Structure formats: structure tokens, C-alpha cells
mmCIF file of C-alpha atoms in Angstrom:
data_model
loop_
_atom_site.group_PDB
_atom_site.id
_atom_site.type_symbol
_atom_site.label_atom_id
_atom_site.label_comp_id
_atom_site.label_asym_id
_atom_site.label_seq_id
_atom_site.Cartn_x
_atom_site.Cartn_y
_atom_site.Cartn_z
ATOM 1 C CA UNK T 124 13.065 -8.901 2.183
ATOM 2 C CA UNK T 125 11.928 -5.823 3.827
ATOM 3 C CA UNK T 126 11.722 -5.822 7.812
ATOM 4 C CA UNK T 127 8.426 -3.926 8.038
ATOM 5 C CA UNK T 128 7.696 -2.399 11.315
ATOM 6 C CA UNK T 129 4.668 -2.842 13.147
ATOM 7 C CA UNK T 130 2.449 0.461 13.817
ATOM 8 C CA UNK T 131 1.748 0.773 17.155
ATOM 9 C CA UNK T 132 -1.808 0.022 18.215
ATOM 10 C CA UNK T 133 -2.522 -2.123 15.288
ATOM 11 C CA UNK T 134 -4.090 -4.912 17.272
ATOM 12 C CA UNK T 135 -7.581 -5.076 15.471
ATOM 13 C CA UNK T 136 -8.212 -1.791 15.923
ATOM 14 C CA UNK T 137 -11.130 0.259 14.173
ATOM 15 C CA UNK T 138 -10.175 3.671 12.914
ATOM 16 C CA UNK T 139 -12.775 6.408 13.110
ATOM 17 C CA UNK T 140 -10.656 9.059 11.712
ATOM 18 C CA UNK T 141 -7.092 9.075 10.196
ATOM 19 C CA UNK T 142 -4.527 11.354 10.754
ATOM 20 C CA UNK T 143 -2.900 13.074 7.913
ATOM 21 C CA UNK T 144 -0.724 11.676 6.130
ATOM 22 C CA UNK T 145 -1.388 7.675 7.093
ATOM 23 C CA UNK T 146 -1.867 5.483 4.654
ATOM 24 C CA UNK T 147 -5.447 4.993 5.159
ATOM 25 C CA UNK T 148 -6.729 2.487 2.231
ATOM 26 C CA UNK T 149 -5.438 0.590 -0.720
ATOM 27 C CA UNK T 150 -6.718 -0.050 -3.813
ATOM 28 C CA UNK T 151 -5.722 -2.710 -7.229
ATOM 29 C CA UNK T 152 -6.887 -1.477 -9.626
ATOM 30 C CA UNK T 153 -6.548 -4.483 -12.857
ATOM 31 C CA UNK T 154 -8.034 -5.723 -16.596
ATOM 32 C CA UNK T 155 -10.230 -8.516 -15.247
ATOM 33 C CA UNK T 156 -12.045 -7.889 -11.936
ATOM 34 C CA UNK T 157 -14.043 -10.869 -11.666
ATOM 35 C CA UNK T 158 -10.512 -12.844 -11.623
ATOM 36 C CA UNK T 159 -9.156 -10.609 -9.159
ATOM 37 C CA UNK T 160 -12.069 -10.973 -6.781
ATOM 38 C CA UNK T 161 -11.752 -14.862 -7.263
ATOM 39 C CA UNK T 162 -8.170 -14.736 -6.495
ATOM 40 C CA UNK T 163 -8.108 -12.628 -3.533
ATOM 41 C CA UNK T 164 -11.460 -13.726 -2.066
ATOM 42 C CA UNK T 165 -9.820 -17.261 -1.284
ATOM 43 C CA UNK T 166 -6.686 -16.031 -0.407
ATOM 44 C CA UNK T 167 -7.855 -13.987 2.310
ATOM 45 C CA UNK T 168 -11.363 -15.161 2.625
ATOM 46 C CA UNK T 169 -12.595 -11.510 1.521
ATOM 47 C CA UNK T 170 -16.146 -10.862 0.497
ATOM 48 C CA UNK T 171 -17.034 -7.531 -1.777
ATOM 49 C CA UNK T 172 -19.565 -5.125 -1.743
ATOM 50 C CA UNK T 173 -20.299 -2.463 -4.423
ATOM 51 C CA UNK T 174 -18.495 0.774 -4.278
ATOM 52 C CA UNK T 175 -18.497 4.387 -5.776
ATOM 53 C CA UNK T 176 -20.112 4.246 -8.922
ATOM 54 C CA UNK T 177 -18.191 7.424 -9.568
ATOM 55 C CA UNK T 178 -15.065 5.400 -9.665
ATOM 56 C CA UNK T 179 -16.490 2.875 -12.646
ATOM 57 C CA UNK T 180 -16.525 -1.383 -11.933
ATOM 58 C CA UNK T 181 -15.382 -0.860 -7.881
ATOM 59 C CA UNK T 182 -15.716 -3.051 -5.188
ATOM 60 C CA UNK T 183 -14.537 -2.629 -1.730
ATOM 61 C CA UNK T 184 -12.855 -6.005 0.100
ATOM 62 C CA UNK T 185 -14.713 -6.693 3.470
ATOM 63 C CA UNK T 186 -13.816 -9.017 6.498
ATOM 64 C CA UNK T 187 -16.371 -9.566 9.148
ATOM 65 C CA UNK T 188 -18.538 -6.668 7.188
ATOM 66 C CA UNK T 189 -15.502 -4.048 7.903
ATOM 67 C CA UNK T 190 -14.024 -2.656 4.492
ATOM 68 C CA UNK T 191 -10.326 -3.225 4.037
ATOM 69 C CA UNK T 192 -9.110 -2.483 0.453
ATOM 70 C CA UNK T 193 -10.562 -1.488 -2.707
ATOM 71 C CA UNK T 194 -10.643 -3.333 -6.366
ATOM 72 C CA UNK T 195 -11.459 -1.759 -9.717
ATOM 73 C CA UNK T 196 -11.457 -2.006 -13.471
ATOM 74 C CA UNK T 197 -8.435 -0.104 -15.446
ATOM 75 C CA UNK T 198 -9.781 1.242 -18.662
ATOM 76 C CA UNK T 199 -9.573 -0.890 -21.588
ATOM 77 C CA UNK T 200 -7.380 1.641 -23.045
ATOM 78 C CA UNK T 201 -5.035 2.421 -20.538
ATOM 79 C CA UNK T 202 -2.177 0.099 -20.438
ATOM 80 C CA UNK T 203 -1.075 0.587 -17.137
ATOM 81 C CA UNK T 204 1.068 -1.559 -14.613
ATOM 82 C CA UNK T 205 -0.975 -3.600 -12.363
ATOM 83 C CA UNK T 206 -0.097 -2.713 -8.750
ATOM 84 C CA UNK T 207 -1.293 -1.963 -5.348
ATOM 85 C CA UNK T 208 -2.004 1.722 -4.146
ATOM 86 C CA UNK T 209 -1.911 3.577 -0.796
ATOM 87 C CA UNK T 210 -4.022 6.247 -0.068
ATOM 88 C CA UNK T 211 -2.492 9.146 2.467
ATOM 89 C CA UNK T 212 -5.016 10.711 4.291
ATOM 90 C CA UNK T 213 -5.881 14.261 3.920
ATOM 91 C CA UNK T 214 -8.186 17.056 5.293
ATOM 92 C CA UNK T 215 -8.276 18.992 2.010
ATOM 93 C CA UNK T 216 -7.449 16.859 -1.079
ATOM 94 C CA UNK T 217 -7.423 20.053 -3.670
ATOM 95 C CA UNK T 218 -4.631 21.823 -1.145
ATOM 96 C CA UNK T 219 -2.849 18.209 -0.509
ATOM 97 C CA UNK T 220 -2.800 18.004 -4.577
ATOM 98 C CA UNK T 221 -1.700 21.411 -5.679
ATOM 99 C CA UNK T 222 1.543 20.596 -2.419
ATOM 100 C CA UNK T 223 2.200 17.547 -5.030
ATOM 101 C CA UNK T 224 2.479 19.602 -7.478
ATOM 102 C CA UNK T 225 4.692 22.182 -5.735
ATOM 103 C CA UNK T 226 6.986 19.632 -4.159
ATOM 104 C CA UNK T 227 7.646 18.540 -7.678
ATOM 105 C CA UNK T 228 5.256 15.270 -7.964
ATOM 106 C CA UNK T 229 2.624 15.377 -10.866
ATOM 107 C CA UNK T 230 -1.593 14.631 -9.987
ATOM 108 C CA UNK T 231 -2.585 12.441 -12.955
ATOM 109 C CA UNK T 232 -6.100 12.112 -11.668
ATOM 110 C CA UNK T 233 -8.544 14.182 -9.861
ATOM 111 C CA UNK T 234 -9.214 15.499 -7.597
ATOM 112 C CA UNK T 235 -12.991 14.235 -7.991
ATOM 113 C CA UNK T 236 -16.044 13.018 -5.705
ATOM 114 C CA UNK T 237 -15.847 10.015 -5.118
ATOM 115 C CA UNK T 238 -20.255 9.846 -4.915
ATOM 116 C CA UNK T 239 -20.620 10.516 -0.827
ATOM 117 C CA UNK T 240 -17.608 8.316 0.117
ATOM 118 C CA UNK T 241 -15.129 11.317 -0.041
ATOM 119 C CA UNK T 242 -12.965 12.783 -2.419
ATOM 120 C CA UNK T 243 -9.522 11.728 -3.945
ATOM 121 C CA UNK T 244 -6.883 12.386 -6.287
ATOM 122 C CA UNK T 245 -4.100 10.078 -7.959
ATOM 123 C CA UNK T 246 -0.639 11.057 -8.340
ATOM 124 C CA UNK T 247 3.491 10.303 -8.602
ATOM 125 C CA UNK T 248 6.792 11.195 -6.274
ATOM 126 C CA UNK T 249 9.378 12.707 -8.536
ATOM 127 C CA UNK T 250 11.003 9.580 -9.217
ATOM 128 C CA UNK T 251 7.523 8.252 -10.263
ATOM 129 C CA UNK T 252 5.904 5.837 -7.565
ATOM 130 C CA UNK T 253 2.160 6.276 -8.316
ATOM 131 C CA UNK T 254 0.050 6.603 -4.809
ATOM 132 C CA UNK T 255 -3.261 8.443 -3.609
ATOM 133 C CA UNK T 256 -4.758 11.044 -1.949
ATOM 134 C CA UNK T 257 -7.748 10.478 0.541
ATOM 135 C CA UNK T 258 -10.400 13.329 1.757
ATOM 136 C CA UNK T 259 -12.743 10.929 3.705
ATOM 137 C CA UNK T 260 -16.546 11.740 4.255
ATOM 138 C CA UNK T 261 -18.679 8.819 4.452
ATOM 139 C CA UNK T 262 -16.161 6.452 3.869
ATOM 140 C CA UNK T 263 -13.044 6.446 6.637
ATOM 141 C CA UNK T 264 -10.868 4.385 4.707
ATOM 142 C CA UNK T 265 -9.906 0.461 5.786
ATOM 143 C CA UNK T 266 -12.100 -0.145 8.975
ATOM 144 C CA UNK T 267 -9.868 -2.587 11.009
ATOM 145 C CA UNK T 268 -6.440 -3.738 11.064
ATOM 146 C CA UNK T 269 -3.762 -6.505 12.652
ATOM 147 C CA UNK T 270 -6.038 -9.104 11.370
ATOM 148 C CA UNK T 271 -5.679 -11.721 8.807
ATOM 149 C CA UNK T 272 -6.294 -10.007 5.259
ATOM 150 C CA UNK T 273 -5.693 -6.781 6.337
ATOM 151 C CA UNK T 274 -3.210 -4.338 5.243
ATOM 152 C CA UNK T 275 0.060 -4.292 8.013
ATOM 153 C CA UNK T 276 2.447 -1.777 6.184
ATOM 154 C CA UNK T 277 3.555 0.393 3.144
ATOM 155 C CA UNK T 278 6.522 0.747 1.726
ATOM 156 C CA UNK T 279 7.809 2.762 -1.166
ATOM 157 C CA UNK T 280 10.798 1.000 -2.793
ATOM 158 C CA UNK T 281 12.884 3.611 -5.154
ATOM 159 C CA UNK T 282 16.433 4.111 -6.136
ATOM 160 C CA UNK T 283 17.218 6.467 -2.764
ATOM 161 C CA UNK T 284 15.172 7.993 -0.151
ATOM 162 C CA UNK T 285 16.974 11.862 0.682
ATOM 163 C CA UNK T 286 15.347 13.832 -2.319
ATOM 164 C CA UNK T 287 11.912 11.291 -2.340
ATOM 165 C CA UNK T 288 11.899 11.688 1.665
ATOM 166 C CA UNK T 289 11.939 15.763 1.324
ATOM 167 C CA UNK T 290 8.968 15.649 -1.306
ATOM 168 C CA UNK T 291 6.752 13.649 1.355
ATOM 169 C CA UNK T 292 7.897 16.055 4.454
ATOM 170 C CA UNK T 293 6.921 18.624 1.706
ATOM 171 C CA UNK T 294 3.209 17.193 1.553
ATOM 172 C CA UNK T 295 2.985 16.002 5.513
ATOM 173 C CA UNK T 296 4.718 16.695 8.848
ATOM 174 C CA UNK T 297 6.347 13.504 8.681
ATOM 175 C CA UNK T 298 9.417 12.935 10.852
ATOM 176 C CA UNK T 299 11.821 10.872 9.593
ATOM 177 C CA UNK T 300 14.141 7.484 11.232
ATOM 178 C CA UNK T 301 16.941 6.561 9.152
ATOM 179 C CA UNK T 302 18.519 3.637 8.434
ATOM 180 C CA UNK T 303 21.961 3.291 7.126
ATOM 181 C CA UNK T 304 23.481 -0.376 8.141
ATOM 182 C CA UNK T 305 23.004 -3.734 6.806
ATOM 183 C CA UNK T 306 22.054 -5.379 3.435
ATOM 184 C CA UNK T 307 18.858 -3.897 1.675
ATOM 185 C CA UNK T 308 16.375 -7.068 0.646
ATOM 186 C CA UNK T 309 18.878 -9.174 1.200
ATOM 187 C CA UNK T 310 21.361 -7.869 -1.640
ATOM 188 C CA UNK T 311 24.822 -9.234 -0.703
ATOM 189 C CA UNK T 312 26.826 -6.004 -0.543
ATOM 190 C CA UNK T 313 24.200 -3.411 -0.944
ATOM 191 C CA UNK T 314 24.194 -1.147 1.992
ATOM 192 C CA UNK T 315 20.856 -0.663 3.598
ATOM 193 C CA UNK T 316 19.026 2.902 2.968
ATOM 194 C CA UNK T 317 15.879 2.983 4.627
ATOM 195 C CA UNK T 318 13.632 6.136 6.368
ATOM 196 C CA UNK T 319 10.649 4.969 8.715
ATOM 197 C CA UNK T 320 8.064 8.162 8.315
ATOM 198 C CA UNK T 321 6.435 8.658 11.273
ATOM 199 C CA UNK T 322 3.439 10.864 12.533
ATOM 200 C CA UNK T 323 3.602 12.018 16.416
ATOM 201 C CA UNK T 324 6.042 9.548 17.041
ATOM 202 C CA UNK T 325 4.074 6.112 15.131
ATOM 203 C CA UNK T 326 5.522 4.427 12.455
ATOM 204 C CA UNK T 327 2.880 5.121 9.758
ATOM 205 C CA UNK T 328 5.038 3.601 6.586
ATOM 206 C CA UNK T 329 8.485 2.982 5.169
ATOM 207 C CA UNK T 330 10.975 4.334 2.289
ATOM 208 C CA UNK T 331 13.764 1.863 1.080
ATOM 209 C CA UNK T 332 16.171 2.944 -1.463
ATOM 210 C CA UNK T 333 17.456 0.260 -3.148
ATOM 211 C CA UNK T 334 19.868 1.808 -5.914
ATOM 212 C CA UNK T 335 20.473 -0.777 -8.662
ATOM 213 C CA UNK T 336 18.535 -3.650 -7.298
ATOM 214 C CA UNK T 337 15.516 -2.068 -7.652
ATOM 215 C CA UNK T 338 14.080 -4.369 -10.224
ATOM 216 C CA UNK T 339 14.046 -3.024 -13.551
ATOM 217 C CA UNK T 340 10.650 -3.970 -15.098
ATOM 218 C CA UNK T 341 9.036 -1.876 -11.564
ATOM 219 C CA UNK T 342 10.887 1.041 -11.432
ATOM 220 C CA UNK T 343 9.864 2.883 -7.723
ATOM 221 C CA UNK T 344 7.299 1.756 -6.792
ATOM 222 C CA UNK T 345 4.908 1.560 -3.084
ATOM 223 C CA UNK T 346 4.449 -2.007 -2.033
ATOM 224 C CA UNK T 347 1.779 -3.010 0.742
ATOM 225 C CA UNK T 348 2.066 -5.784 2.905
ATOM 226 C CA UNK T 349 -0.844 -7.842 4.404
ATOM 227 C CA UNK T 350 -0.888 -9.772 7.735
ATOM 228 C CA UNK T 351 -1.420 -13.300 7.624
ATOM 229 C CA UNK T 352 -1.396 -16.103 10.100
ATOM 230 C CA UNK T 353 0.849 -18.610 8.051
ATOM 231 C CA UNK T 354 3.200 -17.355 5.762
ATOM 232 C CA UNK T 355 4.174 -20.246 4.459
ATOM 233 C CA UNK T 356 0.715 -21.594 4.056
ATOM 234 C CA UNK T 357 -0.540 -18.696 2.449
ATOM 235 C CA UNK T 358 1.965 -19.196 -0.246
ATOM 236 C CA UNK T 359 1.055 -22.767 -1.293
ATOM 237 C CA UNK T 360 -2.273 -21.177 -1.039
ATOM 238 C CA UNK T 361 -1.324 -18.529 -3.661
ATOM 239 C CA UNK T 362 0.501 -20.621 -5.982
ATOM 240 C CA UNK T 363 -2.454 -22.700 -6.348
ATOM 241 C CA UNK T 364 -4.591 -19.593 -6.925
ATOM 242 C CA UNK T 365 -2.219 -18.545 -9.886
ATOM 243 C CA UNK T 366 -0.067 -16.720 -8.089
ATOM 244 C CA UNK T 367 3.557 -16.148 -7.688
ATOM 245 C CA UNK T 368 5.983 -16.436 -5.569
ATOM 246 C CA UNK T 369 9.310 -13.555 -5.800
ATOM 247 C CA UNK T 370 10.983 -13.496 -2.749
ATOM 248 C CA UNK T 371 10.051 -17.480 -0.764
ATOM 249 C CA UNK T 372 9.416 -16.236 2.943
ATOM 250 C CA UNK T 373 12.180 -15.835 5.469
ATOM 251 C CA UNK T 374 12.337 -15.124 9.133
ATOM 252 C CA UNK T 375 13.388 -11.265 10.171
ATOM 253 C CA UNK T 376 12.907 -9.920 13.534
ATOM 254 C CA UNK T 377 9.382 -8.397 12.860
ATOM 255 C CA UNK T 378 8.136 -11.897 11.474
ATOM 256 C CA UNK T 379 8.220 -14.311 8.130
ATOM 257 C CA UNK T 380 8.062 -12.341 5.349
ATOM 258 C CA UNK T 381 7.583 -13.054 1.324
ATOM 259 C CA UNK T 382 7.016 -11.213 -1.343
ATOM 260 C CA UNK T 383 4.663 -12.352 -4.409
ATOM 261 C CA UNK T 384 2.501 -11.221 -7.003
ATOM 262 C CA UNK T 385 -1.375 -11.829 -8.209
ATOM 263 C CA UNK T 386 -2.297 -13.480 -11.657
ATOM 264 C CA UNK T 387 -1.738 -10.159 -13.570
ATOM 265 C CA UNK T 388 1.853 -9.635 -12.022
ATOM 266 C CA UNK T 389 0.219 -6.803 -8.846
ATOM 267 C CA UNK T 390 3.428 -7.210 -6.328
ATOM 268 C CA UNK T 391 2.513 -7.344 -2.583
ATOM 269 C CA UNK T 392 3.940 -8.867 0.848
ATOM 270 C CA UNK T 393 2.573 -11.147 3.288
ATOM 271 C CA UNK T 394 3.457 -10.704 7.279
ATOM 272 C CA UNK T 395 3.512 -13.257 9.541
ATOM 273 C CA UNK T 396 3.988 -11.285 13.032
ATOM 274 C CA UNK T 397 6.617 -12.832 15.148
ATOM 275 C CA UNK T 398 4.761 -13.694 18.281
#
């Protein structure tokens, strides 16, 4: 299990503007909505409010009335995987999109309006890892975090992180921490490859290569974590829901950790924060 750091400042905080580059929303985007809101709404005691009608069946995930993620409809014709996706932040999506394209990524969608919210585009590292672009206007992006049900970290799990870490510098001033010591998730053997991108010094999110225990039916791939209070709660919690659990939680020096996955197979992580 990944040892996900913990951004400094993220003590309930409420973001006015994000700087570029940090993840700054996430969005699941899957067949059956109405499941998906009944599945997530008791797991993290979420409510929903309508969003973009640009963006098709969208709702956006609120706790105490302050957004946190986005859910929408894939179309019926579009068999794609079911997964979680972050959102960098960006002053200028249509220059942050053509950089994608330049550091050797492809933009599969957009960049569009998103109605008055802002403006986004959709699009994949070189080795494939689908993830977002975010131009905010009215909407910021996820309005509080380092509570319960929010979103605590991203990481982007892929075979190695040297060429995938250069095509991110490419697109933001990231500086990078590496990691080269210890076992990746907990693979007996497998040394640990691991950058920590960071933006004026903060943490902002995570690349772990994982060479051939990157599981095969993912391929790379960005997982987001969520806090929660009990780990091990939340689980049962999730099982009963239809969930499942792929990684049972363990205790690592930033917290208890587990990884699992929603009815329709979306992978994600729950954080407990070690006191």
C-alpha cells in the first residue's frame, strides 16, 4: 500500500484559488449514476447537487454544502474503464492542452465550456493514465479538504516514473522528491520507485512506478485517496454497500491505509491519518 503524504495545510481548509498544477477536483465518471450516488452517498454521507449541463447526467458530491468531487454518466457507447480522475489546475486550459500534446500525451476531450463553471479538457501521459485539465471560473474546484469524504491525495501508479515524471515537469513547474528504497505496495522484492511532485515546496501528489506489479487488467493509472475517520470501519461499511476490498488496510507511518473499489470495479484509497 502506498504511504501517501499529507499536503501541508490540509486541515479543513477552503481553497479560493488553486495553484497550477494541483490536483484541484475529481471526478467518476460510470454506466449507472443513480447506483453510484447510492453507493457513495452512504459511504461518505455525501449529498449531490446538479452540475454543468454541458457535461451531460453530472452531479457534484457536497459535504456541509461545500462541493468535493464530481459524478457523471459515460456514454452508452463508450466502453470505457470505470475510474477516478484528477483534475490539475490551470490558468489557460487551450495552452495547458496543446503542452500535452507537445510533451507527447494525447487530449481526447476538449477543451470545452463547461456552462459558467470553467473550462476543461481530458487527456493521457504517454504511458496512458487518463487525467484532467481544470480552467476554473465560477467553479474553484473541491471547496474543503482534511475532512471525512474528502479527497487527501493522488497518485499515478505506472510501470516507472523518469520519462512519465519529465512529461508532467513538461506541463507544470513541478519539482520533483525521489524515492528509491524499500518495497513498492508491499511487493516482496520490488524496489521502491516513487517521485513526490511538489509546487513551491508542498507536496501536491505522487508518482509510483511499480514495473511488473502494476496490475495487468489497470495498466497506469491515477488513483485518489479519501480521508476517513475509521479505516477499518469504512470497509465493512463498503463491503456491505457492494463494494470491494483489494488491498485490507494496514498501518504505514502516514496512517491505515486500504485500497478498494466501487460496484462497477472504480479503484480508490481510504486514509486514516495517523494522529
Amino acid at each position: 500500500m502506498t504511504e501517501a503524504p499529507q499536503p501541508a495545510g490540509d486541515n479543513g481548509e477552503t481553497h479560493a484559488r488553486y495553484t497550477p498544477g494541483t490536483p484541484c477536483w475529481v471526478s467518476l465518471m460510470v454506466h449507472d449514476v443513480a447506483a453510484a450516488l447510492d453507493f457513495y452517498g452512504e459511504l461518505f454521507d455525501w449529498e449531490f447537487a446538479p452540475g454543468p449541463g454541458r457535461l451531460g447526467p453530472y452531479v457534484r458530491a457536497r459535504l456541509d454544502g461545500r462541493e468535493v468531487a464530481g459524478i457523471g454518466a459515460l456514454p452508452p457507447d463508450r466502453h470505457l474503464p470505470v475510474a477516478w480522475t484528477p483534475y490539475l489546475a490551470c490558468d489557460d486550459v487551450d495552452l495547458a492542452a496543446e503542452a500535452v500534446r507537445l510533451c507527447g500525451g494525447t487530449v481526447g476531450v476538449g477543451p470545452l465550456d463547461a456552462d459558467a463553471a470553467g473550462r476543461l479538457a481530458i487527456g493521457s501521459d504517454p504511458s496512458g493514465a487518463v487525467f484532467g485539465l481544470w480552467q476554473a471560473a465560477a467553479h474553484v474546484g473541491t471547496a474543503v479538504r482534511g475532512e471525512p469524504g474528502t479527497p487527501a491525495w493522488n497518485e499515478l501508479r505506472t510501470f516507472e516514473t523518469a520519462n512519465v515524471a519529465t512529461f508532467y515537469a513538461g506541463l507544470f513547474r513541478y519539482e520533483e522528491r525521489r524515492t528509491e528504497d524499500g518495497a513498492a505496495d508491499g511487493a516482496s522484492g520490488s524496489s521502491e520507485d516513487h517521485v513526490t511532485l511538489c509546487l513551491d515546496g508542498r507536496p501536491v501528489a505522487g508518482i509510483r512506478g511499480l514495473g511488473p506489479a502494476l496490475p495487468p487488467d489497470r495498466g497506469p493509472h491515477w488513483m485518489t485517496y479519501f480521508d476517513v475517520i475509521d479505516a477499518d470501519g469504512t470497509l465493512d461499511r463498503l463491503v456491505g454497500l457492494g463494494g470491494q476490498v483489494l488491498s485490507p488496510a494496514r498501518d504505514t507511518a502516514r496512517g491505515r491505509l486500504a485500497v478498494v473499489a466501487d460496484p462497477e470495479g472504480a479503484r480508490f484509497a481510504l486514509l486514516q491519518r495517523a494522529a
